[in-house]
């Protein structure tokens, strides 16, 4: 089987507009969660989110183009530009046909939908902008990445709520292994902090008003975040031929479905995905040193994920460092697996486990080592990143330090 | 308990828990009737819509013991209706 490595990373998030901002604040445990500024939260129960800050779209895109670019698409393009530049990829000639784009999103052009439907439903506006449809469709991100970067190989979007980017990465990796492409530009994007969407999330009663405290006893729910992450995956032979720098090797990828409930997670489903990823990697549980958990901070997820980890890792579970960086960058849904893959790779590179921020006190139902509040230096050669979506759609990625042999 | 409010609350509980409305009494235990946290979220939504009240998130936590019986729900609804009238 072809080996697949990561050669470039890019992201935009509540921690800043670049990957450097993201990884620096991640390790410092400096949270991007704060009061919502994107709309007036008067009358809302939920008033906090992890917003992309100090963002002016005109700094990155010409005004004329913006009539076609939803905020989620802008983030997808910006993260991908950074990742491609970081990888030093030259996208010209026949090379462009051998590059794939697979970019996920949970919902797509949500602000376009929200604002425009508000206009026709309640403001008496009679017509919508001609580009409303191409702007809101959830494949717009993949399309714009391919157009912006001139990539002409296979391109599509994946959608599976909080696992969207995980499935995108998985599909990219499978295409590389199958020889369909040499490079995959893959990840996910989400921008859903809008009046209507947050109102809908509020109804679910899973949102915190305090902050995100994964695995902590007094956790009060999840906090929505926005942003995008893109990773450049490449066959090892292609990366070596062009002398690319290699961040890490994608060791394994696993998927499963709970076939259980749209909202309640199932430990058995999560465990199946982790086992599938280990099997794919040809690894045993003892090979894993660190897990970047799904860790949403809801009462339901955290004990379920803890049980699943115990189930898969047995006695080795007590040796693992397990953290949820959602406490720092929020739950970015369709971008989550990509941002957290970047966090996981960075952990391997720095030999530091990023912390679970905002941790106050242990919960008897959550009894693993969650790296509370402070990053920890530790030796690690392989790490796992979990994503367990609403509706029981699970993806797990395993990365390892790249070694020639 | 006001008769009409408790009847309306019992009807909402019965519909969601798929119980015979006449079998719901003040001492009906929600958990024993199959009301889990997700079903509770839907019940809360219907109660809010029906009575035009807002039930705070804090009352829905996992450790929350305040909503054990049908009578607890009626008392909460009555309290919030009263609160709405006086504010």
Short mmCIF file of C-alpha atoms in Angstrom, two decimals:
data_model
loop_
_atom_site.label_atom_id
_atom_site.label_comp_id
_atom_site.label_asym_id
_atom_site.label_seq_id
_atom_site.Cartn_x
_atom_site.Cartn_y
_atom_site.Cartn_z
CA UNK A 1 0.00 0.00 0.00
CA UNK A 2 1.25 3.49 -0.83
CA UNK A 3 2.42 5.45 2.19
CA UNK A 4 0.77 8.84 2.68
CA UNK A 5 2.37 11.82 4.39
CA UNK A 6 1.35 15.34 5.39
CA UNK A 7 3.40 18.06 3.72
CA UNK A 8 1.42 21.25 4.30
CA UNK A 9 -1.04 22.75 6.75
CA UNK A 10 -3.15 25.90 6.81
CA UNK A 11 -5.95 27.19 8.96
CA UNK A 12 -8.04 30.11 10.07
CA UNK A 13 -9.76 29.96 13.42
CA UNK A 14 -10.72 31.85 16.54
CA UNK A 15 -7.04 31.68 17.47
CA UNK A 16 -5.94 33.71 14.45
CA UNK A 17 -5.74 33.80 10.68
CA UNK A 18 -2.75 31.46 10.28
CA UNK A 19 -1.58 28.04 11.31
CA UNK A 20 1.18 29.58 13.44
CA UNK A 21 -1.39 31.54 15.45
CA UNK A 22 -3.40 28.35 15.89
CA UNK A 23 -0.59 26.11 17.10
CA UNK A 24 0.96 28.73 19.37
CA UNK A 25 -2.25 29.54 21.22
CA UNK A 26 -3.21 25.88 21.24
CA UNK A 27 -0.16 24.97 23.27
CA UNK A 28 -0.62 27.98 25.55
CA UNK A 29 -4.22 26.94 26.11
CA UNK A 30 -5.31 30.45 25.15
CA UNK A 31 -8.99 30.10 24.35
CA UNK A 32 -10.63 31.81 21.38
CA UNK A 33 -14.07 31.62 23.02
CA UNK A 34 -15.76 34.95 23.78
CA UNK A 35 -18.99 36.92 23.47
CA UNK A 36 -20.71 36.65 20.07
CA UNK A 37 -20.18 39.82 18.00
CA UNK A 38 -21.43 38.64 14.59
CA UNK A 39 -25.06 39.39 15.47
CA UNK A 40 -27.03 40.94 18.32
CA UNK A 41 -27.61 38.23 20.94
CA UNK A 42 -30.32 40.17 22.77
CA UNK A 43 -32.92 37.58 23.82
CA UNK A 44 -30.53 34.64 23.29
CA UNK A 45 -29.64 32.12 25.96
CA UNK A 46 -26.43 31.32 24.11
CA UNK A 47 -24.16 34.35 23.87
CA UNK A 48 -20.68 32.89 23.43
CA UNK A 49 -18.80 31.33 20.53
CA UNK A 50 -15.29 30.95 19.14
CA UNK A 51 -15.43 33.53 16.34
CA UNK A 52 -12.73 34.30 13.79
CA UNK A 53 -11.65 37.75 14.98
CA UNK A 54 -10.39 40.93 13.32
CA UNK A 55 -11.51 39.52 9.99
CA UNK A 56 -12.17 41.80 7.03
CA UNK A 57 -13.00 39.81 3.91
CA UNK A 58 -11.78 42.69 1.72
CA UNK A 59 -8.25 42.04 3.00
CA UNK A 60 -8.31 38.72 1.14
CA UNK A 61 -10.81 38.91 -1.71
CA UNK A 62 -11.74 41.54 -4.30
CA UNK A 63 -15.13 43.11 -3.64
CA UNK A 64 -16.58 41.81 -6.90
CA UNK A 65 -15.77 38.21 -5.98
CA UNK A 66 -17.47 38.48 -2.61
CA UNK A 67 -20.96 38.33 -4.14
CA UNK A 68 -20.14 34.65 -4.75
CA UNK A 69 -18.21 33.78 -1.58
CA UNK A 70 -19.96 32.85 1.63
CA UNK A 71 -17.93 33.28 4.81
CA UNK A 72 -17.47 29.50 5.02
CA UNK A 73 -16.07 29.43 1.47
CA UNK A 74 -13.70 32.29 2.22
CA UNK A 75 -12.31 30.35 5.18
CA UNK A 76 -11.94 27.19 3.06
CA UNK A 77 -9.99 29.11 0.41
CA UNK A 78 -7.76 30.94 2.91
CA UNK A 79 -6.82 27.76 4.78
CA UNK A 80 -6.07 26.02 1.49
CA UNK A 81 -3.96 28.87 0.13
CA UNK A 82 -1.84 28.74 3.29
CA UNK A 83 -1.53 24.94 3.17
CA UNK A 84 -0.50 24.87 -0.50
CA UNK A 85 2.07 27.64 0.07
CA UNK A 86 3.35 25.84 3.16
CA UNK A 87 3.75 22.63 1.15
CA UNK A 88 5.62 24.48 -1.59
CA UNK A 89 3.34 22.88 -4.16
CA UNK A 90 3.74 23.96 -7.71
CA UNK A 91 0.34 23.64 -9.38
CA UNK A 92 0.92 23.98 -13.10
CA UNK A 93 0.58 21.87 -16.21
CA UNK A 94 -0.26 18.17 -15.92
CA UNK A 95 0.59 18.25 -12.18
CA UNK A 96 -2.72 20.06 -11.55
CA UNK A 97 -4.70 17.07 -12.81
CA UNK A 98 -3.03 14.76 -10.28
CA UNK A 99 -4.20 16.85 -7.32
CA UNK A 100 -7.56 16.20 -5.64
CA UNK A 101 -9.64 18.56 -3.52
CA UNK A 102 -11.89 17.04 -0.87
CA UNK A 103 -13.20 19.62 1.57
CA UNK A 104 -15.97 19.01 4.08
CA UNK A 105 -18.55 21.18 5.75
CA UNK A 106 -21.39 20.43 8.13
CA UNK A 107 -23.82 22.96 6.71
CA UNK A 108 -22.22 25.11 4.02
CA UNK A 109 -23.20 28.68 3.23
CA UNK A 110 -25.19 29.29 6.35
CA UNK A 111 -24.91 33.07 6.59
CA UNK A 112 -25.99 33.40 2.94
CA UNK A 113 -29.02 31.25 3.63
CA UNK A 114 -29.91 32.91 6.92
CA UNK A 115 -29.62 36.50 5.74
CA UNK A 116 -31.36 35.96 2.41
CA UNK A 117 -34.27 33.93 3.75
CA UNK A 118 -34.79 36.56 6.43
CA UNK A 119 -35.08 39.14 3.67
CA UNK A 120 -37.79 37.29 1.76
CA UNK A 121 -39.69 35.84 4.71
CA UNK A 122 -39.87 38.86 6.95
CA UNK A 123 -38.57 41.96 5.23
CA UNK A 124 -40.83 41.90 2.20
CA UNK A 125 -37.91 41.80 -0.24
CA UNK A 126 -39.15 40.37 -3.53
CA UNK A 127 -35.99 38.97 -5.11
CA UNK A 128 -32.68 37.51 -4.04
CA UNK A 129 -29.22 38.06 -5.43
CA UNK A 130 -28.61 35.90 -8.53
CA UNK A 131 -25.66 34.15 -6.88
CA UNK A 132 -27.49 33.10 -3.72
CA UNK A 133 -27.62 29.45 -4.78
CA UNK A 134 -23.96 28.99 -5.82
CA UNK A 135 -22.98 30.87 -2.68
CA UNK A 136 -24.87 28.68 -0.21
CA UNK A 137 -24.36 25.17 -1.57
CA UNK A 138 -22.10 23.02 0.64
CA UNK A 139 -19.81 22.15 -2.28
CA UNK A 140 -18.93 25.80 -2.93
CA UNK A 141 -15.82 25.47 -0.75
CA UNK A 142 -14.40 22.60 -2.82
CA UNK A 143 -15.24 24.44 -6.05
CA UNK A 144 -13.58 27.68 -4.95
CA UNK A 145 -10.46 25.93 -3.67
CA UNK A 146 -10.04 24.26 -7.05
CA UNK A 147 -10.66 27.54 -8.92
CA UNK A 148 -8.51 29.66 -6.64
CA UNK A 149 -5.55 27.29 -6.83
CA UNK A 150 -6.02 25.94 -10.36
CA UNK A 151 -6.45 22.32 -9.25
CA UNK A 152 -8.10 20.17 -11.92
CA UNK A 153 -8.17 16.64 -10.45
CA UNK A 154 -11.15 15.08 -8.61
CA UNK A 155 -12.93 17.61 -6.38
CA UNK A 156 -15.92 17.29 -4.10
CA UNK A 157 -17.26 18.04 -0.64
CA UNK A 158 -18.12 15.66 2.16
CA UNK A 159 -20.76 16.27 4.77
CA UNK A 160 -21.22 14.32 7.99
CA UNK A 161 -21.71 17.00 10.67
CA UNK A 162 -18.74 16.98 13.08
CA UNK A 163 -16.92 14.31 11.05
CA UNK A 164 -17.18 16.11 7.68
CA UNK A 165 -13.48 16.97 7.52
CA UNK A 166 -12.56 13.52 8.81
CA UNK A 167 -14.42 11.91 5.95
CA UNK A 168 -12.86 14.43 3.54
CA UNK A 169 -9.38 13.52 4.74
CA UNK A 170 -10.23 9.82 4.54
CA UNK A 171 -11.50 10.10 0.97
CA UNK A 172 -8.40 12.05 -0.02
CA UNK A 173 -6.14 9.43 1.54
CA UNK A 174 -8.01 6.59 -0.17
CA UNK A 175 -7.57 8.31 -3.55
CA UNK A 176 -3.84 8.62 -2.92
CA UNK A 177 -3.54 4.98 -1.94
CA UNK A 178 -5.55 3.96 -5.01
CA UNK A 179 -3.28 5.92 -7.32
CA UNK A 180 -6.09 8.23 -8.46
CA UNK A 181 -4.12 11.30 -7.35
CA UNK A 182 -0.63 12.16 -6.06
CA UNK A 183 -1.70 15.00 -3.77
CA UNK A 184 -4.93 15.66 -1.86
CA UNK A 185 -5.86 19.13 -0.62
CA UNK A 186 -8.27 18.22 2.11
CA UNK A 187 -9.93 19.40 5.28
CA UNK A 188 -13.08 21.26 6.19
CA UNK A 189 -14.69 24.62 6.82
CA UNK A 190 -17.59 25.99 8.81
CA UNK A 191 -19.08 29.43 9.50
CA UNK A 192 -22.46 29.13 11.13
CA UNK A 193 -22.51 31.83 13.78
CA UNK A 194 -25.68 33.44 12.49
CA UNK A 195 -28.90 34.55 14.17
CA UNK A 196 -31.03 31.69 12.85
CA UNK A 197 -28.45 28.93 13.24
CA UNK A 198 -27.48 29.73 16.81
CA UNK A 199 -31.20 29.95 17.64
CA UNK A 200 -31.59 26.43 16.26
CA UNK A 201 -28.60 25.15 18.24
CA UNK A 202 -30.00 26.79 21.34
CA UNK A 203 -33.07 24.58 21.02
CA UNK A 204 -30.94 21.45 21.29
CA UNK A 205 -29.99 22.35 24.86
CA UNK A 206 -26.42 21.17 24.41
CA UNK A 207 -24.78 24.60 24.39
CA UNK A 208 -22.81 26.13 27.21
CA UNK A 209 -23.25 29.69 28.34
CA UNK A 210 -20.19 29.51 30.48
CA UNK A 211 -17.33 28.06 28.41
CA UNK A 212 -16.29 24.69 27.03
CA UNK A 213 -14.98 22.39 29.82
CA UNK A 214 -14.48 18.94 28.29
CA UNK A 215 -14.29 16.02 30.73
CA UNK A 216 -14.60 18.39 33.70
CA UNK A 217 -17.26 17.55 36.26
CA UNK A 218 -19.12 20.82 35.96
CA UNK A 219 -19.05 20.97 32.15
CA UNK A 220 -22.10 22.71 30.76
CA UNK A 221 -22.05 21.86 27.08
CA UNK A 222 -20.37 22.70 23.83
CA UNK A 223 -19.36 26.05 22.38
CA UNK A 224 -19.70 26.63 18.64
CA UNK A 225 -16.63 27.75 16.77
CA UNK A 226 -15.90 28.72 13.17
CA UNK A 227 -12.96 28.46 10.84
CA UNK A 228 -11.30 26.12 8.39
CA UNK A 229 -8.37 23.75 8.25
CA UNK A 230 -6.62 22.31 5.22
CA UNK A 231 -3.92 19.66 5.13
CA UNK A 232 -1.87 18.60 2.13
CA UNK A 233 -1.66 14.83 1.96
CA UNK A 234 0.72 13.34 -0.53
CA UNK A 235 2.04 9.93 -1.47
CA UNK A 236 5.45 9.44 0.09
CA UNK A 237 7.04 8.82 -3.29
CA UNK A 238 5.65 12.10 -4.66
CA UNK A 239 6.76 14.03 -1.57
CA UNK A 240 10.24 12.56 -1.74
CA UNK A 241 10.57 13.19 -5.48
CA UNK A 242 9.97 16.90 -4.96
CA UNK A 243 11.98 16.99 -1.71
CA UNK A 244 9.01 18.26 0.30
CA UNK A 245 9.27 18.70 4.05
CA UNK A 246 7.23 16.04 5.84
CA UNK A 247 5.26 16.86 8.98
CA UNK A 248 3.99 13.37 9.75
CA UNK A 249 2.78 10.14 8.21
CA UNK A 250 -0.90 9.24 8.04
CA UNK A 251 -0.72 5.83 9.64
CA UNK A 252 -4.37 4.84 9.63
CA UNK A 253 -7.93 5.92 9.04
CA UNK A 254 -11.10 4.35 10.48
CA UNK A 255 -14.81 4.92 10.01
CA UNK A 256 -17.97 3.53 11.57
CA UNK A 257 -21.60 4.37 12.16
CA UNK A 258 -23.44 3.95 15.45
CA UNK A 259 -26.74 3.06 13.74
CA UNK A 260 -28.30 4.23 16.98
CA UNK A 261 -29.57 7.79 17.36
CA UNK A 262 -29.35 11.25 15.75
CA UNK A 263 -28.12 12.81 19.01
CA UNK A 264 -27.09 10.26 21.62
CA UNK A 265 -23.58 8.93 20.97
CA UNK A 266 -22.87 5.22 21.35
CA UNK A 267 -19.60 4.01 22.89
CA UNK A 268 -19.55 0.86 20.73
CA UNK A 269 -19.68 2.91 17.52
CA UNK A 270 -16.83 5.15 18.65
CA UNK A 271 -14.79 2.10 19.68
CA UNK A 272 -15.35 0.48 16.28
CA UNK A 273 -13.94 3.53 14.49
CA UNK A 274 -10.87 3.64 16.76
CA UNK A 275 -10.24 -0.08 16.20
CA UNK A 276 -10.68 0.32 12.45
CA UNK A 277 -8.06 3.10 12.44
CA UNK A 278 -5.61 1.00 14.46
CA UNK A 279 -6.19 -1.97 12.16
CA UNK A 280 -5.63 0.20 9.10
CA UNK A 281 -2.40 1.48 10.66
CA UNK A 282 -1.28 -2.05 11.54
CA UNK A 283 -0.83 -0.83 15.11
CA UNK A 284 -1.75 -2.13 18.53
CA UNK A 285 -3.36 0.11 21.19
CA UNK A 286 0.02 0.29 22.98
CA UNK A 287 1.50 2.13 19.98
CA UNK A 288 -0.64 5.22 20.65
CA UNK A 289 0.69 7.89 23.02
CA UNK A 290 -1.77 10.76 22.68
CA UNK A 291 -5.43 11.12 21.69
CA UNK A 292 -6.96 14.37 20.53
CA UNK A 293 -10.47 13.55 21.73
CA UNK A 294 -13.77 14.50 20.21
CA UNK A 295 -14.44 15.92 23.72
CA UNK A 296 -17.33 18.29 23.07
CA UNK A 297 -17.93 19.16 26.71
CA UNK A 298 -21.54 17.92 26.66
CA UNK A 299 -22.81 15.71 29.48
CA UNK A 300 -23.39 12.91 26.93
CA UNK A 301 -20.23 12.83 24.80
CA UNK A 302 -17.46 12.89 27.35
CA UNK A 303 -18.32 9.79 29.46
CA UNK A 304 -19.28 7.88 26.29
CA UNK A 305 -15.94 8.67 24.65
CA UNK A 306 -14.12 7.79 27.87
CA UNK A 307 -15.83 4.39 27.98
CA UNK A 308 -14.99 3.78 24.32
CA UNK A 309 -11.31 4.59 24.95
CA UNK A 310 -11.25 2.17 27.90
CA UNK A 311 -12.87 -0.46 25.71
CA UNK A 312 -10.30 -0.13 22.90
CA UNK A 313 -7.15 0.56 24.91
CA UNK A 314 -7.72 -1.64 27.95
CA UNK A 315 -5.05 -1.13 30.60
CA UNK A 316 -3.03 1.08 28.22
CA UNK A 317 -5.79 3.72 28.56
CA UNK A 318 -4.16 4.80 31.83
CA UNK A 319 -0.90 5.57 30.01
CA UNK A 320 -2.54 7.77 27.39
CA UNK A 321 -2.64 11.54 27.36
CA UNK A 322 -6.11 12.52 26.13
CA UNK A 323 -7.06 16.15 25.54
CA UNK A 324 -9.89 18.03 23.93
CA UNK A 325 -8.68 21.16 22.18
CA UNK A 326 -12.31 22.17 21.55
CA UNK A 327 -11.89 23.91 24.89
CA UNK A 328 -9.53 26.28 23.05
CA UNK A 329 -10.85 26.64 19.47
CA UNK A 330 -14.49 25.73 20.08
CA UNK A 331 -16.42 23.09 18.21
CA UNK A 332 -15.94 24.00 14.57
CA UNK A 333 -18.18 21.15 13.32
CA UNK A 334 -17.35 20.58 9.66
CA UNK A 335 -13.84 21.97 10.19
CA UNK A 336 -13.26 20.16 13.49
CA UNK A 337 -11.47 17.05 12.24
CA UNK A 338 -9.13 19.18 10.13
CA UNK A 339 -8.20 21.66 12.86
CA UNK A 340 -7.81 18.80 15.32
CA UNK A 341 -5.68 16.82 12.85
CA UNK A 342 -3.42 19.87 12.68
CA UNK A 343 -3.38 20.00 16.49
CA UNK A 344 -2.50 16.29 16.61
CA UNK A 345 0.33 16.60 14.07
CA UNK A 346 1.67 19.65 15.88
CA UNK A 347 1.63 17.68 19.14
CA UNK A 348 3.76 14.98 17.48
CA UNK A 349 6.14 17.56 16.09
CA UNK A 350 6.56 19.47 19.31
CA UNK A 351 6.47 16.36 21.51
CA UNK A 352 3.93 18.19 23.66
CA UNK A 353 0.34 17.21 24.40
CA UNK A 354 -1.90 20.29 24.08
CA UNK A 355 -4.06 20.89 27.14
CA UNK A 356 -7.76 20.51 27.85
CA UNK A 357 -8.38 24.13 28.85
CA UNK A 358 -11.00 25.33 31.36
CA UNK A 359 -10.75 22.08 33.32
CA UNK A 360 -11.97 22.58 36.88
CA UNK A 361 -12.53 19.28 38.62
CA UNK A 362 -12.52 15.59 37.71
CA UNK A 363 -15.75 13.78 36.92
CA UNK A 364 -15.90 10.19 38.26
CA UNK A 365 -17.39 9.17 34.89
CA UNK A 366 -14.36 10.59 33.06
CA UNK A 367 -11.29 9.00 34.58
CA UNK A 368 -8.51 9.37 31.99
CA UNK A 369 -5.55 11.74 31.96
CA UNK A 370 -7.00 14.76 30.16
CA UNK A 371 -3.89 16.99 30.34
CA UNK A 372 -5.77 19.61 32.36
CA UNK A 373 -5.06 23.27 31.61
CA UNK A 374 -1.37 23.04 30.76
CA UNK A 375 0.44 21.55 27.76
CA UNK A 376 2.72 18.70 28.72
CA UNK A 377 6.07 17.68 27.26
CA UNK A 378 6.04 13.96 26.52
CA UNK A 379 7.65 11.54 24.18
CA UNK A 380 5.22 10.44 21.49
CA UNK A 381 5.55 8.62 18.21
CA UNK A 382 1.89 8.06 17.30
CA UNK A 383 -1.31 9.96 18.04
CA UNK A 384 -5.01 9.56 17.30
CA UNK A 385 -7.66 12.17 16.49
CA UNK A 386 -11.32 11.33 17.12
CA UNK A 387 -14.46 12.75 15.54
CA UNK A 388 -17.87 11.39 16.50
CA UNK A 389 -20.66 13.23 14.72
CA UNK A 390 -24.34 13.74 15.38
CA UNK A 391 -26.18 10.86 13.81
CA UNK A 392 -23.40 8.46 14.79
CA UNK A 393 -21.02 9.05 11.88
CA UNK A 394 -17.52 8.47 13.19
CA UNK A 395 -14.02 9.02 11.80
CA UNK A 396 -10.67 8.42 13.47
CA UNK A 397 -7.24 9.40 12.13
CA UNK A 398 -3.92 8.04 13.32
CA UNK A 399 -0.71 9.96 12.62
CA UNK A 400 2.85 8.94 13.38
CA UNK A 401 6.22 10.60 13.28
CA UNK A 402 7.70 10.13 9.84
CA UNK A 403 10.59 7.67 9.62
CA UNK A 404 12.26 6.70 6.38
CA UNK A 405 11.77 2.96 6.98
CA UNK B 1 -51.98 22.83 41.28
CA UNK B 2 -54.35 24.51 38.87
CA UNK B 3 -56.56 21.85 37.34
CA UNK B 4 -56.37 23.09 33.75
CA UNK B 5 -52.60 23.65 33.77
CA UNK B 6 -51.90 20.21 35.16
CA UNK B 7 -54.25 18.64 32.62
CA UNK B 8 -52.45 20.41 29.78
CA UNK B 9 -49.02 19.47 31.14
CA UNK B 10 -50.10 15.85 31.61
CA UNK B 11 -51.39 15.77 28.03
CA UNK B 12 -48.04 17.00 26.71
CA UNK B 13 -46.14 14.46 28.83
CA UNK B 14 -48.49 11.66 27.76
CA UNK B 15 -48.11 12.48 24.08
CA UNK B 16 -44.31 12.37 24.23
CA UNK B 17 -44.04 9.35 26.51
CA UNK B 18 -46.79 7.58 24.54
CA UNK B 19 -48.89 7.04 27.64
CA UNK B 20 -52.63 7.02 28.11
CA UNK B 21 -53.33 10.64 29.23
CA UNK B 22 -55.74 9.38 31.90
CA UNK B 23 -52.97 7.29 33.44
CA UNK B 24 -50.69 10.29 34.06
CA UNK B 25 -50.94 11.44 37.68
CA UNK B 26 -48.97 13.95 39.75
CA UNK B 27 -46.79 11.14 41.05
CA UNK B 28 -45.94 9.71 37.61
CA UNK B 29 -42.16 9.34 37.51
CA UNK B 30 -40.72 10.77 34.31
CA UNK B 31 -37.74 8.46 34.09
CA UNK B 32 -39.89 5.37 34.68
CA UNK B 33 -42.11 6.54 31.84
CA UNK B 34 -39.23 6.46 29.38
CA UNK B 35 -38.52 10.21 29.42
CA UNK B 36 -34.78 10.48 28.77
CA UNK B 37 -32.80 13.70 28.40
CA UNK B 38 -33.53 14.00 24.69
CA UNK B 39 -37.25 13.44 25.07
CA UNK B 40 -37.16 16.01 27.87
CA UNK B 41 -35.72 18.56 25.44
CA UNK B 42 -38.74 18.05 23.18
CA UNK B 43 -41.17 18.19 26.09
CA UNK B 44 -39.58 21.43 27.29
CA UNK B 45 -39.91 22.89 23.80
CA UNK B 46 -43.64 22.01 23.69
CA UNK B 47 -44.21 23.41 27.19
CA UNK B 48 -42.47 26.66 26.25
CA UNK B 49 -44.52 26.98 23.08
CA UNK B 50 -47.81 26.00 24.69
CA UNK B 51 -47.55 28.24 27.76
CA UNK B 52 -45.36 30.96 26.23
CA UNK B 53 -42.73 30.60 28.92
CA UNK B 54 -38.93 30.16 28.93
CA UNK B 55 -37.47 27.28 30.87
CA UNK B 56 -33.83 27.97 31.77
CA UNK B 57 -31.06 25.57 30.68
CA UNK B 58 -29.88 25.17 34.27
CA UNK B 59 -32.97 23.11 35.06
CA UNK B 60 -32.10 20.52 32.46
CA UNK B 61 -28.68 19.42 33.67
CA UNK B 62 -27.80 15.78 34.09
CA UNK B 63 -27.74 16.02 37.87
CA UNK B 64 -31.03 17.85 37.96
CA UNK B 65 -33.33 16.22 40.48
CA UNK B 66 -36.00 18.89 40.40
CA UNK B 67 -38.00 17.36 37.58
CA UNK B 68 -38.61 13.86 38.79
CA UNK B 69 -42.38 13.64 38.66
CA UNK B 70 -45.21 15.02 36.56
CA UNK B 71 -46.13 17.23 39.53
CA UNK B 72 -42.61 18.76 39.46
CA UNK B 73 -43.17 19.77 35.85
CA UNK B 74 -46.57 21.30 36.65
CA UNK B 75 -45.08 23.28 39.56
CA UNK B 76 -42.29 24.61 37.33
CA UNK B 77 -44.75 25.64 34.62
CA UNK B 78 -46.99 27.36 37.17
CA UNK B 79 -44.03 29.19 38.65
CA UNK B 80 -42.88 30.43 35.24
CA UNK B 81 -46.42 31.49 34.24
CA UNK B 82 -46.66 33.44 37.52
CA UNK B 83 -43.23 34.97 36.87
CA UNK B 84 -44.37 36.05 33.40
CA UNK B 85 -47.48 37.75 34.81
CA UNK B 86 -45.58 39.70 37.42
CA UNK B 87 -42.64 40.78 35.27
#
